[in-house]
mmCIF file of C-alpha atoms and ligand atoms in Angstrom:
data_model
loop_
_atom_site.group_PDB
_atom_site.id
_atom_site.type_symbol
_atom_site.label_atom_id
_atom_site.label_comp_id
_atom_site.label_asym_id
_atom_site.label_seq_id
_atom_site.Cartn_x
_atom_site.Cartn_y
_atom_site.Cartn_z
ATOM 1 C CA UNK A 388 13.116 -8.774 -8.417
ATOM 2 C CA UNK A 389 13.535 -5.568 -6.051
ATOM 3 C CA UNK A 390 10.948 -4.044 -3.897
ATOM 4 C CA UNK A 391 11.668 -0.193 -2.718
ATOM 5 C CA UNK A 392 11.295 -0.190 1.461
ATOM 6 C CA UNK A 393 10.199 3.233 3.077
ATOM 7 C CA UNK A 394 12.111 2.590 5.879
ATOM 8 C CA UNK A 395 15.422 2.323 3.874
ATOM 9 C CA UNK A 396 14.900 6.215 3.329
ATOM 10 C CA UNK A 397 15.512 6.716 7.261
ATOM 11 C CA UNK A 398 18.057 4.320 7.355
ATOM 12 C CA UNK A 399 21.218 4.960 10.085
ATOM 13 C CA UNK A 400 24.116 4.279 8.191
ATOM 14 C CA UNK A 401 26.323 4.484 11.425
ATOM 15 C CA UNK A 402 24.096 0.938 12.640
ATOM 16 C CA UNK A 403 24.882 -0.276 8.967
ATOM 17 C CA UNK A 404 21.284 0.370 7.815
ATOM 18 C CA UNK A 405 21.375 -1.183 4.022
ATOM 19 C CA UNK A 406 17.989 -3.083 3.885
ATOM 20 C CA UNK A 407 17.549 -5.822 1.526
ATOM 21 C CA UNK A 408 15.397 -5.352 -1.766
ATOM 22 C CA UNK A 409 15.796 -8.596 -3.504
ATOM 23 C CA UNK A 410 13.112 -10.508 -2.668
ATOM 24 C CA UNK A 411 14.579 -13.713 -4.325
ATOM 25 C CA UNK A 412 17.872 -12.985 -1.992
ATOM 26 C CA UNK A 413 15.456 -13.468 0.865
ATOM 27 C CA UNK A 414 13.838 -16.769 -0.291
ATOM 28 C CA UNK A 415 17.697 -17.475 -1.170
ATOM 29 C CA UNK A 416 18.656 -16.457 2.851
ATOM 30 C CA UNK A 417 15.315 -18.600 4.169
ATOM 31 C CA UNK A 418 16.161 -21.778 2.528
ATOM 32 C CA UNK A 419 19.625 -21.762 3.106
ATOM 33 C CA UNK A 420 18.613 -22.478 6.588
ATOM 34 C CA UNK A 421 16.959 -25.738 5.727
ATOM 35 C CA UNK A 422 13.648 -27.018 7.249
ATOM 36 C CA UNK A 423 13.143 -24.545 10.228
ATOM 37 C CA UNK A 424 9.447 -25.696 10.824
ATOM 38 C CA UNK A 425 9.985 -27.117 14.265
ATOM 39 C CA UNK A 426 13.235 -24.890 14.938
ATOM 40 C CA UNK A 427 14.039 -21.695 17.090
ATOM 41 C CA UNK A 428 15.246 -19.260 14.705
ATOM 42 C CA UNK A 429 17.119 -16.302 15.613
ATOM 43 C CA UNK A 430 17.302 -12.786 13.398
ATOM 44 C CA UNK A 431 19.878 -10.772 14.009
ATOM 45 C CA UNK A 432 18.891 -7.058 13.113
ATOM 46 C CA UNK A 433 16.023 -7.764 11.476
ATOM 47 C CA UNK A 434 15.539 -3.937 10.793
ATOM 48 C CA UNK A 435 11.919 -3.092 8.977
ATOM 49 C CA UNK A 436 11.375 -6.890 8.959
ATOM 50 C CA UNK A 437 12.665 -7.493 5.580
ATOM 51 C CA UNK A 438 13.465 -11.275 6.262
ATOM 52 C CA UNK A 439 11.426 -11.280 9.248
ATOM 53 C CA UNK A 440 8.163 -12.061 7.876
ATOM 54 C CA UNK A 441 8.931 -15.577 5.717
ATOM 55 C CA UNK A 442 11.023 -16.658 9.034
ATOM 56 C CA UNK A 443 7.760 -15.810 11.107
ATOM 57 C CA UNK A 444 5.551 -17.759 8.485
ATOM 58 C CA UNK A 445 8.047 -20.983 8.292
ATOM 59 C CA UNK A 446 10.011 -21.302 11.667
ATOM 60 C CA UNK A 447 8.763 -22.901 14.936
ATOM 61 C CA UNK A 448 9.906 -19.960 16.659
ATOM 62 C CA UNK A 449 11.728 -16.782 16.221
ATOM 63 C CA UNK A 450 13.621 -14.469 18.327
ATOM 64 C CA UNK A 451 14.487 -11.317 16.394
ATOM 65 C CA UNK A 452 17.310 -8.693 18.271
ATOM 66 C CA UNK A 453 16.929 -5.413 16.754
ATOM 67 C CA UNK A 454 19.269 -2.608 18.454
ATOM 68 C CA UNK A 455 17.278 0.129 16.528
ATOM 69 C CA UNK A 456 14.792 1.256 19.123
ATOM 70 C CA UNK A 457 12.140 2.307 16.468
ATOM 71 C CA UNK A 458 13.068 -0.419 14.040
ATOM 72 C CA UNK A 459 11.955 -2.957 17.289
ATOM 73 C CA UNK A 460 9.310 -1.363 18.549
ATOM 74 C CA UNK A 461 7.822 -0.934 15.182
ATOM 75 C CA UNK A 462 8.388 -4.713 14.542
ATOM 76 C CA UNK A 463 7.564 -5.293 17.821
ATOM 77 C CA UNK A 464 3.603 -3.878 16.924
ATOM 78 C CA UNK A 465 3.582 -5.393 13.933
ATOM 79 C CA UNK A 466 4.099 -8.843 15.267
ATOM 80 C CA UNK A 467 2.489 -8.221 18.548
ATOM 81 C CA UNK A 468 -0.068 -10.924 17.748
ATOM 82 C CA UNK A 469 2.140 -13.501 15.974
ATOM 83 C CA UNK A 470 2.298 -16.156 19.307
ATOM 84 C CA UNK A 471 5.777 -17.796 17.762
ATOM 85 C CA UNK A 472 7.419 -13.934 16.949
ATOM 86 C CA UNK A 473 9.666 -12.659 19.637
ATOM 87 C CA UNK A 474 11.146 -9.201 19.406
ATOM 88 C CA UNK A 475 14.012 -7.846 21.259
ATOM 89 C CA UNK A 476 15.372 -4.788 21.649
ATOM 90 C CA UNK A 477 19.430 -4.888 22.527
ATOM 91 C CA UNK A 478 22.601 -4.668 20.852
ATOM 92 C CA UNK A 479 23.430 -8.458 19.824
ATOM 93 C CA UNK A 480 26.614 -8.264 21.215
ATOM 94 C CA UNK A 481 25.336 -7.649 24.983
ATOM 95 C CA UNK A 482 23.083 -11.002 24.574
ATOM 96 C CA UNK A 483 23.680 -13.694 26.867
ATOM 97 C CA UNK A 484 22.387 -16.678 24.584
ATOM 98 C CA UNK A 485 22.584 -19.361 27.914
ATOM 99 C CA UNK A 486 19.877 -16.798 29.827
ATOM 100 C CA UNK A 487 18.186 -16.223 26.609
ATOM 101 C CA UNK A 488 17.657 -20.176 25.223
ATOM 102 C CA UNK A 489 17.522 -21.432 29.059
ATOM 103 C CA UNK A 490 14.200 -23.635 29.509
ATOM 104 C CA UNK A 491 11.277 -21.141 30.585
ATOM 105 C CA UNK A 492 9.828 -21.746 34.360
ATOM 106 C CA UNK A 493 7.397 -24.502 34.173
ATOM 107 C CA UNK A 494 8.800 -26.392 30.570
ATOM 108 C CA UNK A 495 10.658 -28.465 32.489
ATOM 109 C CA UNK A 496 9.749 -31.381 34.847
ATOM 110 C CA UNK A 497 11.502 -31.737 37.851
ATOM 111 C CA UNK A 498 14.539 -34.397 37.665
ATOM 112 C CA UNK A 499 14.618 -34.429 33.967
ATOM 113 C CA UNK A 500 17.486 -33.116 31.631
ATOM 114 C CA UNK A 501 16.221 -32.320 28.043
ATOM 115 C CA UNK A 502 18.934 -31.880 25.501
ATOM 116 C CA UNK A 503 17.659 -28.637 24.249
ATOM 117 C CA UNK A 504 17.586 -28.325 20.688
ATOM 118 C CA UNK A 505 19.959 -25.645 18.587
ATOM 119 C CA UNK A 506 19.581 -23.108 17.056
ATOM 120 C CA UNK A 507 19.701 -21.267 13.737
ATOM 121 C CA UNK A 508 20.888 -18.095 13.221
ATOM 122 C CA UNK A 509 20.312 -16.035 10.465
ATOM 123 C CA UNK A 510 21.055 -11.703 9.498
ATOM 124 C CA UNK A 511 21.808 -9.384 7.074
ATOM 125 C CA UNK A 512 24.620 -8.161 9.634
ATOM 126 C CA UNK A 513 25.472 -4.705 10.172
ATOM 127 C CA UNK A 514 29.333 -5.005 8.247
ATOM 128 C CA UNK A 515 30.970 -2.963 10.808
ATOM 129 C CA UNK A 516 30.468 -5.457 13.610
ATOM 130 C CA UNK A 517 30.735 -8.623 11.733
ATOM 131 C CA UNK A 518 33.728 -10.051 12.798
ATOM 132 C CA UNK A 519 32.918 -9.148 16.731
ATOM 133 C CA UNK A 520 29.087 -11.056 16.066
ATOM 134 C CA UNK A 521 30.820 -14.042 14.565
ATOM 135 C CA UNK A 522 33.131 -14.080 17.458
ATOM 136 C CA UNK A 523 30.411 -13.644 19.804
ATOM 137 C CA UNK A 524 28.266 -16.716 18.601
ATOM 138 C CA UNK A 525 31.311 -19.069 18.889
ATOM 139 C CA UNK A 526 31.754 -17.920 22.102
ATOM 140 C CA UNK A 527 28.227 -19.957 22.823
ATOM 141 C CA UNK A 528 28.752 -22.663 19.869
ATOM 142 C CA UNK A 529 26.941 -25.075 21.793
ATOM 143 C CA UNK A 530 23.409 -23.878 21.097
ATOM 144 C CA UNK A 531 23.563 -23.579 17.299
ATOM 145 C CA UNK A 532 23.671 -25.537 14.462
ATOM 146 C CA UNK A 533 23.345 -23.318 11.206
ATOM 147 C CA UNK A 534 24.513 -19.833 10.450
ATOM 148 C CA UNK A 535 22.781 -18.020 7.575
ATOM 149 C CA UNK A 536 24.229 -14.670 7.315
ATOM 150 C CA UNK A 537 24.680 -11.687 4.989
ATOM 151 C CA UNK A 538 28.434 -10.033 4.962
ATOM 152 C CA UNK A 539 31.066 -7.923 2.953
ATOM 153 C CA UNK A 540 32.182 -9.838 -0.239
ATOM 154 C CA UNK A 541 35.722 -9.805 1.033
ATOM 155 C CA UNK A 542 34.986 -10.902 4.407
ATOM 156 C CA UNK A 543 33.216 -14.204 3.164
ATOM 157 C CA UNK A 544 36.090 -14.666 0.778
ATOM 158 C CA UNK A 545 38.347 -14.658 4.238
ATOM 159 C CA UNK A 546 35.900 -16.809 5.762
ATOM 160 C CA UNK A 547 36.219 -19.697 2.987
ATOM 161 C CA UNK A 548 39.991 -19.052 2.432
ATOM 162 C CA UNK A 549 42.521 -22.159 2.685
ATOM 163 C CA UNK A 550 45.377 -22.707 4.127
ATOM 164 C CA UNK A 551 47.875 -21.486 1.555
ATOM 165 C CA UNK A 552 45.576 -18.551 0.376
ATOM 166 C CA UNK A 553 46.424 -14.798 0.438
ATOM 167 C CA UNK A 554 43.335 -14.342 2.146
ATOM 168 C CA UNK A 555 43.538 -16.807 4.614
ATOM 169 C CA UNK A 556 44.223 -15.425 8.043
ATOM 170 C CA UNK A 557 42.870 -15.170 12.027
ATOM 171 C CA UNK A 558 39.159 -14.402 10.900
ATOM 172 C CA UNK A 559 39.702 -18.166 8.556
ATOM 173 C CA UNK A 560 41.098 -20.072 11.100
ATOM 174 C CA UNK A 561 38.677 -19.275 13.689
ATOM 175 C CA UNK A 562 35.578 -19.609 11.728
ATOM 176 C CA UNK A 563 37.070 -22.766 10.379
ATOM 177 C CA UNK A 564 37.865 -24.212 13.661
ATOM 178 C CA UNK A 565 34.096 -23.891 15.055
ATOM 179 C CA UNK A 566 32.430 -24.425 11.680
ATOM 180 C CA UNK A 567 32.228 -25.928 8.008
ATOM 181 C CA UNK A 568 31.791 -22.532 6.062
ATOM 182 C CA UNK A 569 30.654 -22.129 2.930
ATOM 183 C CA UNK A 570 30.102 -19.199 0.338
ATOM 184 C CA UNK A 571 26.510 -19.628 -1.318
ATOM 185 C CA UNK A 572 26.257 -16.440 -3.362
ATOM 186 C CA UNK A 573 27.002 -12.141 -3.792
ATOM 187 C CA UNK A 574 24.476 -9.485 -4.178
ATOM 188 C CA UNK A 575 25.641 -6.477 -5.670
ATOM 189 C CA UNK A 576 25.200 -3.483 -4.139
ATOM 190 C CA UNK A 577 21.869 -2.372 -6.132
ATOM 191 C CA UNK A 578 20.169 -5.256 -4.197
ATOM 192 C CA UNK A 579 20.046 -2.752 -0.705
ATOM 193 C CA UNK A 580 18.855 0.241 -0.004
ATOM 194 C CA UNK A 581 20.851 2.447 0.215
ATOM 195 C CA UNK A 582 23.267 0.703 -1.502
ATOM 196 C CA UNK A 583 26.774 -0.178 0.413
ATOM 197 C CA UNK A 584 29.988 0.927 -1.139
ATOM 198 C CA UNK A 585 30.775 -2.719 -1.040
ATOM 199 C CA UNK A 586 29.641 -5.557 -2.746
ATOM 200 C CA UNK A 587 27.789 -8.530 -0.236
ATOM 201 C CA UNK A 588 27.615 -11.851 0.116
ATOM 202 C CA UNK A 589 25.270 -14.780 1.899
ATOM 203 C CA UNK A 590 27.491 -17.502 3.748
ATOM 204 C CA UNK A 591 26.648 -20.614 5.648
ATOM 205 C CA UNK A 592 28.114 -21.988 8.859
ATOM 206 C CA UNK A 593 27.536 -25.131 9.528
ATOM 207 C CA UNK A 594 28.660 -25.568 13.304
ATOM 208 C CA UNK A 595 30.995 -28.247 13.631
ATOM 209 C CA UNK A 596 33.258 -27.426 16.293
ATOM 210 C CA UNK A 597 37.040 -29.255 16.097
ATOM 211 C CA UNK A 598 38.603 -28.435 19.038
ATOM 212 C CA UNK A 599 38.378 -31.098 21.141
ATOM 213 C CA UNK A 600 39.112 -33.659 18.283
ATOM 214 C CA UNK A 601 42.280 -31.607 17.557
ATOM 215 C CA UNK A 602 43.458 -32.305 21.294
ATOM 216 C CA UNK A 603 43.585 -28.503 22.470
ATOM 217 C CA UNK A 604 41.209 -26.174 23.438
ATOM 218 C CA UNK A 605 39.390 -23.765 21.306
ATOM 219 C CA UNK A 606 40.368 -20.793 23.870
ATOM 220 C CA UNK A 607 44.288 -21.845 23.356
ATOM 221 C CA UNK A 608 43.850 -21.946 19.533
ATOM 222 C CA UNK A 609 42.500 -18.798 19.301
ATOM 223 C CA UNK A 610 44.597 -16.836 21.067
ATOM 224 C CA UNK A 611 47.838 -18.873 19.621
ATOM 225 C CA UNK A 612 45.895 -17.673 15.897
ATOM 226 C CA UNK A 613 45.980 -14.196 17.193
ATOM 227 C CA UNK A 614 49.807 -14.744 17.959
ATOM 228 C CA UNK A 615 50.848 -16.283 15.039
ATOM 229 C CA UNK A 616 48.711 -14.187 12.529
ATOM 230 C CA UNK A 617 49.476 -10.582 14.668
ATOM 231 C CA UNK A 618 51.856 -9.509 11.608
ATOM 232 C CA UNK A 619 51.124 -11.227 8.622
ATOM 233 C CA UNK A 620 54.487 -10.239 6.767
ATOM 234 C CA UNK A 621 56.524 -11.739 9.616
ATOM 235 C CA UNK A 622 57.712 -15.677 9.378
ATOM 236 C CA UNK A 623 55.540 -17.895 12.163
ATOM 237 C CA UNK A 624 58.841 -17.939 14.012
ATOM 238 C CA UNK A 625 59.389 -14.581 14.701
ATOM 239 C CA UNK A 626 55.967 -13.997 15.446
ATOM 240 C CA UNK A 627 56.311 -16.485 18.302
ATOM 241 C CA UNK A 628 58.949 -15.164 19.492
ATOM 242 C CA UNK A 629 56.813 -12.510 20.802
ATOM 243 C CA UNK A 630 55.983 -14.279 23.557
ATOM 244 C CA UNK A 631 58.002 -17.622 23.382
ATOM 245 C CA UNK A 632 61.698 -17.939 23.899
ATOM 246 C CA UNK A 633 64.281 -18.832 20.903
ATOM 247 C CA UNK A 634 64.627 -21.987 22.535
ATOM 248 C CA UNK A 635 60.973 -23.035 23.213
ATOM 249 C CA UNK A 636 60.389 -21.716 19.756
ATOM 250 C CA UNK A 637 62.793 -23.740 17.886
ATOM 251 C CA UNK A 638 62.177 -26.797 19.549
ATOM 252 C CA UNK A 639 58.465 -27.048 19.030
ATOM 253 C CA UNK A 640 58.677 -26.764 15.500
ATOM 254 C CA UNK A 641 61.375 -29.194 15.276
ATOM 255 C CA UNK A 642 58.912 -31.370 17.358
ATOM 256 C CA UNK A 643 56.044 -31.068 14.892
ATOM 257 C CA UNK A 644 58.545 -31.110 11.502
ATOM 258 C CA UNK A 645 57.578 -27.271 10.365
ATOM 259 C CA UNK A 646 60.103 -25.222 8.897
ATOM 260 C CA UNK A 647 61.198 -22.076 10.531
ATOM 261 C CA UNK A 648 60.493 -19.977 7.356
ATOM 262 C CA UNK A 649 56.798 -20.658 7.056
ATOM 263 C CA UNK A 650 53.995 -17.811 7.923
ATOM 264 C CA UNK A 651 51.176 -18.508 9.810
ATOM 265 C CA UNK A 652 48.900 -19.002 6.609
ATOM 266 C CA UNK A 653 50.581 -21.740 5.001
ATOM 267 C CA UNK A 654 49.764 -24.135 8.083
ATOM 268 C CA UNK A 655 46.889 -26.658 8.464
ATOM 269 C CA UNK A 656 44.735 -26.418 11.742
ATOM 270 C CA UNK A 657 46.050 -29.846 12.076
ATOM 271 C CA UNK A 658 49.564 -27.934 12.254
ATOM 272 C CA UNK A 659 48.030 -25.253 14.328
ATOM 273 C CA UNK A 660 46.977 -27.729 16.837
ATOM 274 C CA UNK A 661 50.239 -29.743 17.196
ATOM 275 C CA UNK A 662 52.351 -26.584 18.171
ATOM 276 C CA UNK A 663 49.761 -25.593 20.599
ATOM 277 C CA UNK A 664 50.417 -28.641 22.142
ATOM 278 C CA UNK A 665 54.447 -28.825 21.706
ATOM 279 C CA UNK A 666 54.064 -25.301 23.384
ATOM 280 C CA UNK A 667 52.316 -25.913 26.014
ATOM 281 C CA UNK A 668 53.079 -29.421 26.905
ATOM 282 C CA UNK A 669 51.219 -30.757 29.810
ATOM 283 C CA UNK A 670 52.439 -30.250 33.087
ATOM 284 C CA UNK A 671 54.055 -33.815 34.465
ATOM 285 C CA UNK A 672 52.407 -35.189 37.752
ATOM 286 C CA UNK A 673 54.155 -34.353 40.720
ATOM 287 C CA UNK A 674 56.323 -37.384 41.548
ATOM 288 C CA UNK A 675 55.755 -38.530 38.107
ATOM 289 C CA UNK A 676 58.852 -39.808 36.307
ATOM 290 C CA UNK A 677 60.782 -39.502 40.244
ATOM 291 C CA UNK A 678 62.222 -42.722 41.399
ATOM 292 C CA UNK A 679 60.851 -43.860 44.276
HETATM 293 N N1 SAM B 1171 17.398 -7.508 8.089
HETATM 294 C C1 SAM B 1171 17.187 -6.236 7.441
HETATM 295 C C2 SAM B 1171 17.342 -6.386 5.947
HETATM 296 O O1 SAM B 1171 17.876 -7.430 5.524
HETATM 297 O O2 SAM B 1171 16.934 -5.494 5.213
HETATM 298 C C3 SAM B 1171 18.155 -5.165 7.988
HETATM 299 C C4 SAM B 1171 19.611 -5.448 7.767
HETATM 300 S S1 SAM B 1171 20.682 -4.068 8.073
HETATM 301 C C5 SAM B 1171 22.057 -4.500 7.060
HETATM 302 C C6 SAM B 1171 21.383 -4.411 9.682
HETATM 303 C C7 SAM B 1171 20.422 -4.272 10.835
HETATM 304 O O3 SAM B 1171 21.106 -4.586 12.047
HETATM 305 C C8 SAM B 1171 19.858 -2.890 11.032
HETATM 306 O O4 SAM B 1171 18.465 -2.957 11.215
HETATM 307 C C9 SAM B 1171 20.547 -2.351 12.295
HETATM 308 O O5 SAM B 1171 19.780 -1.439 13.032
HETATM 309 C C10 SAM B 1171 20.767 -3.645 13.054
HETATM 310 N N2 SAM B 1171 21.889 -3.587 14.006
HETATM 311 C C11 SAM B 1171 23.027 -2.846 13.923
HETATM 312 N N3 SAM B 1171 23.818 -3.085 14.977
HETATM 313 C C12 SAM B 1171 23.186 -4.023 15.740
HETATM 314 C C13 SAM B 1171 23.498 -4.664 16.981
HETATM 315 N N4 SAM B 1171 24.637 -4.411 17.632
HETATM 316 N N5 SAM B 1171 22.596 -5.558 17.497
HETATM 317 C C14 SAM B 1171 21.421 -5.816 16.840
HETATM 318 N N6 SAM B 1171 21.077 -5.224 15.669
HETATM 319 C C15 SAM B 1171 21.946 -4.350 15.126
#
């Protein structure tokens, strides 16, 4: 079932303006995100308010960031009464979620440390900046729990992609180190309006960050993915050898048993992880291993 939007008439295509039609997608996109009755929810471009209004109805709280100055001020009047509806104008990518989740003055008592509880996310993200949001909630993993969001077709297939797959690359690996992703279903283009010259799809992070139980940290794994991924027709090797001598090279992979031939996409993050650490062992104690 479709519903035509007014506002999708003045829509900026430069701020990827495609607003959602299908009202079953958006009782698809709202219960992906599981009970959200007692949880802060947070919209990300939220536009005319096309999912807006069954998150406002069902979540504990929501925080919507609309960029669009007349998108958020409109949204802002219509939900000017609605006590548990926040609206905020900014670019998403500017947000500081620590200031913006951090206790208000007066919630807390004195000498006591609450665990504060996560948060869901959820958008029908602007395509051209998807990769940049993504990177930019993992960047504060530690106050969410469940990503809901709306992206290119191909860029969810990336997402999802194994080890092994032609589509697997940086953008799989680093989802796929902070979360367990998952591809729920597409919406053709018709679904939006205007319709996208692509086709869409609705994925679901589930944050489960593996860093620390893969003995490295998620700042050294990323930007060893962005080495060994920078040219994707090159062997692993000789993309190391960017930075890494022949030497150092050689004998970390004979240290973690992977063949010099490989490319970056056939490894596990399990693989990943090892040669991060046969790279960069750690540095001995001083004194340590010095006869006294
Ligand atoms: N949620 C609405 C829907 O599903 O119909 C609108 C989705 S539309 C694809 C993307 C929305 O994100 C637009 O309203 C756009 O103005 C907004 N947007 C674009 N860039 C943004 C940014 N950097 N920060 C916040 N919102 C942004």
């Amino acid at each position: 079932m479709t519903k035509d939007n007014g506002a999708a008439r003045r829509g900026k295509p430069k701020l990827g303006q495609h607003f959602l039609r299908d009202t079953s997608a958006v009782t698809r996109i709202v219960e992906a995100l599981g009970d959200i009755s007692q949880s802060t929810v947070l919209e990300i471009g939220p536009g005319p308010g096309t999912l807006t209004g069954m998150l406002a109805k069902r979540s504990g709280r929501l925080i919507a960031i609309e960029v669009d100055r007349v998108l958020a001020a409109q949204l802002s009047m219509a939900y000017a009464l609605v006590p548990n509806v926040e609206v905020i104008q900014a670019d998403v990518l500017t947000v500081n979620f620590d200031t913006l989740f951090a206790p208000r003055p007066g919630t807390m008592r004195p000498g006591i440390t609450r665990v504060l509880d996560k948060v869901r996310v959820v958008g029908n993200l602007p395509y051209y900046i998807t990769s940049d949001i993504l990177l930019h909630l993992f960047a504060f993993e530690r106050h969410f729990d469940r990503v809901v969001i709306m992206v290119q077709r191909e860029v969810a297939d990336r997402l999802v992609a194994e080890p092994g797959h032609s589509e697997y690359g940086l953008l799989s690996a680093t989802a796929q180190l902070y979360a367990h992703v998952e591809k729920l279903f597409e919406l053709p283009p018709e679904a939006f309006s205007p319709p996208p010259k692509v086709h869409s799809a609705v994925i679901r992070l589930s944050m489960e960050p593996k860093a620390e139980e893969l003995g490295v940290s998620a700042e050294a794994m990323v930007d060893f993915f962005k080495l060994a991924f920078s040219q994707k027709r090159k062997t692993l090797s000789n993309n190391l050898r960017v930075r890494y001598s022949e030497a150092v090279v050689k004998a970390a992979l004979k240290e973690t048993k992977i063949k010099a031939s490989v490319r970056a996409e056939a490894l596990s993050l399990d693989q990943m992880a090892a040669l991060v650490r046969a790279l960069a062992p750690v540095p001995a104690l001083p004194g340590a291993g010095t006869p006294s």
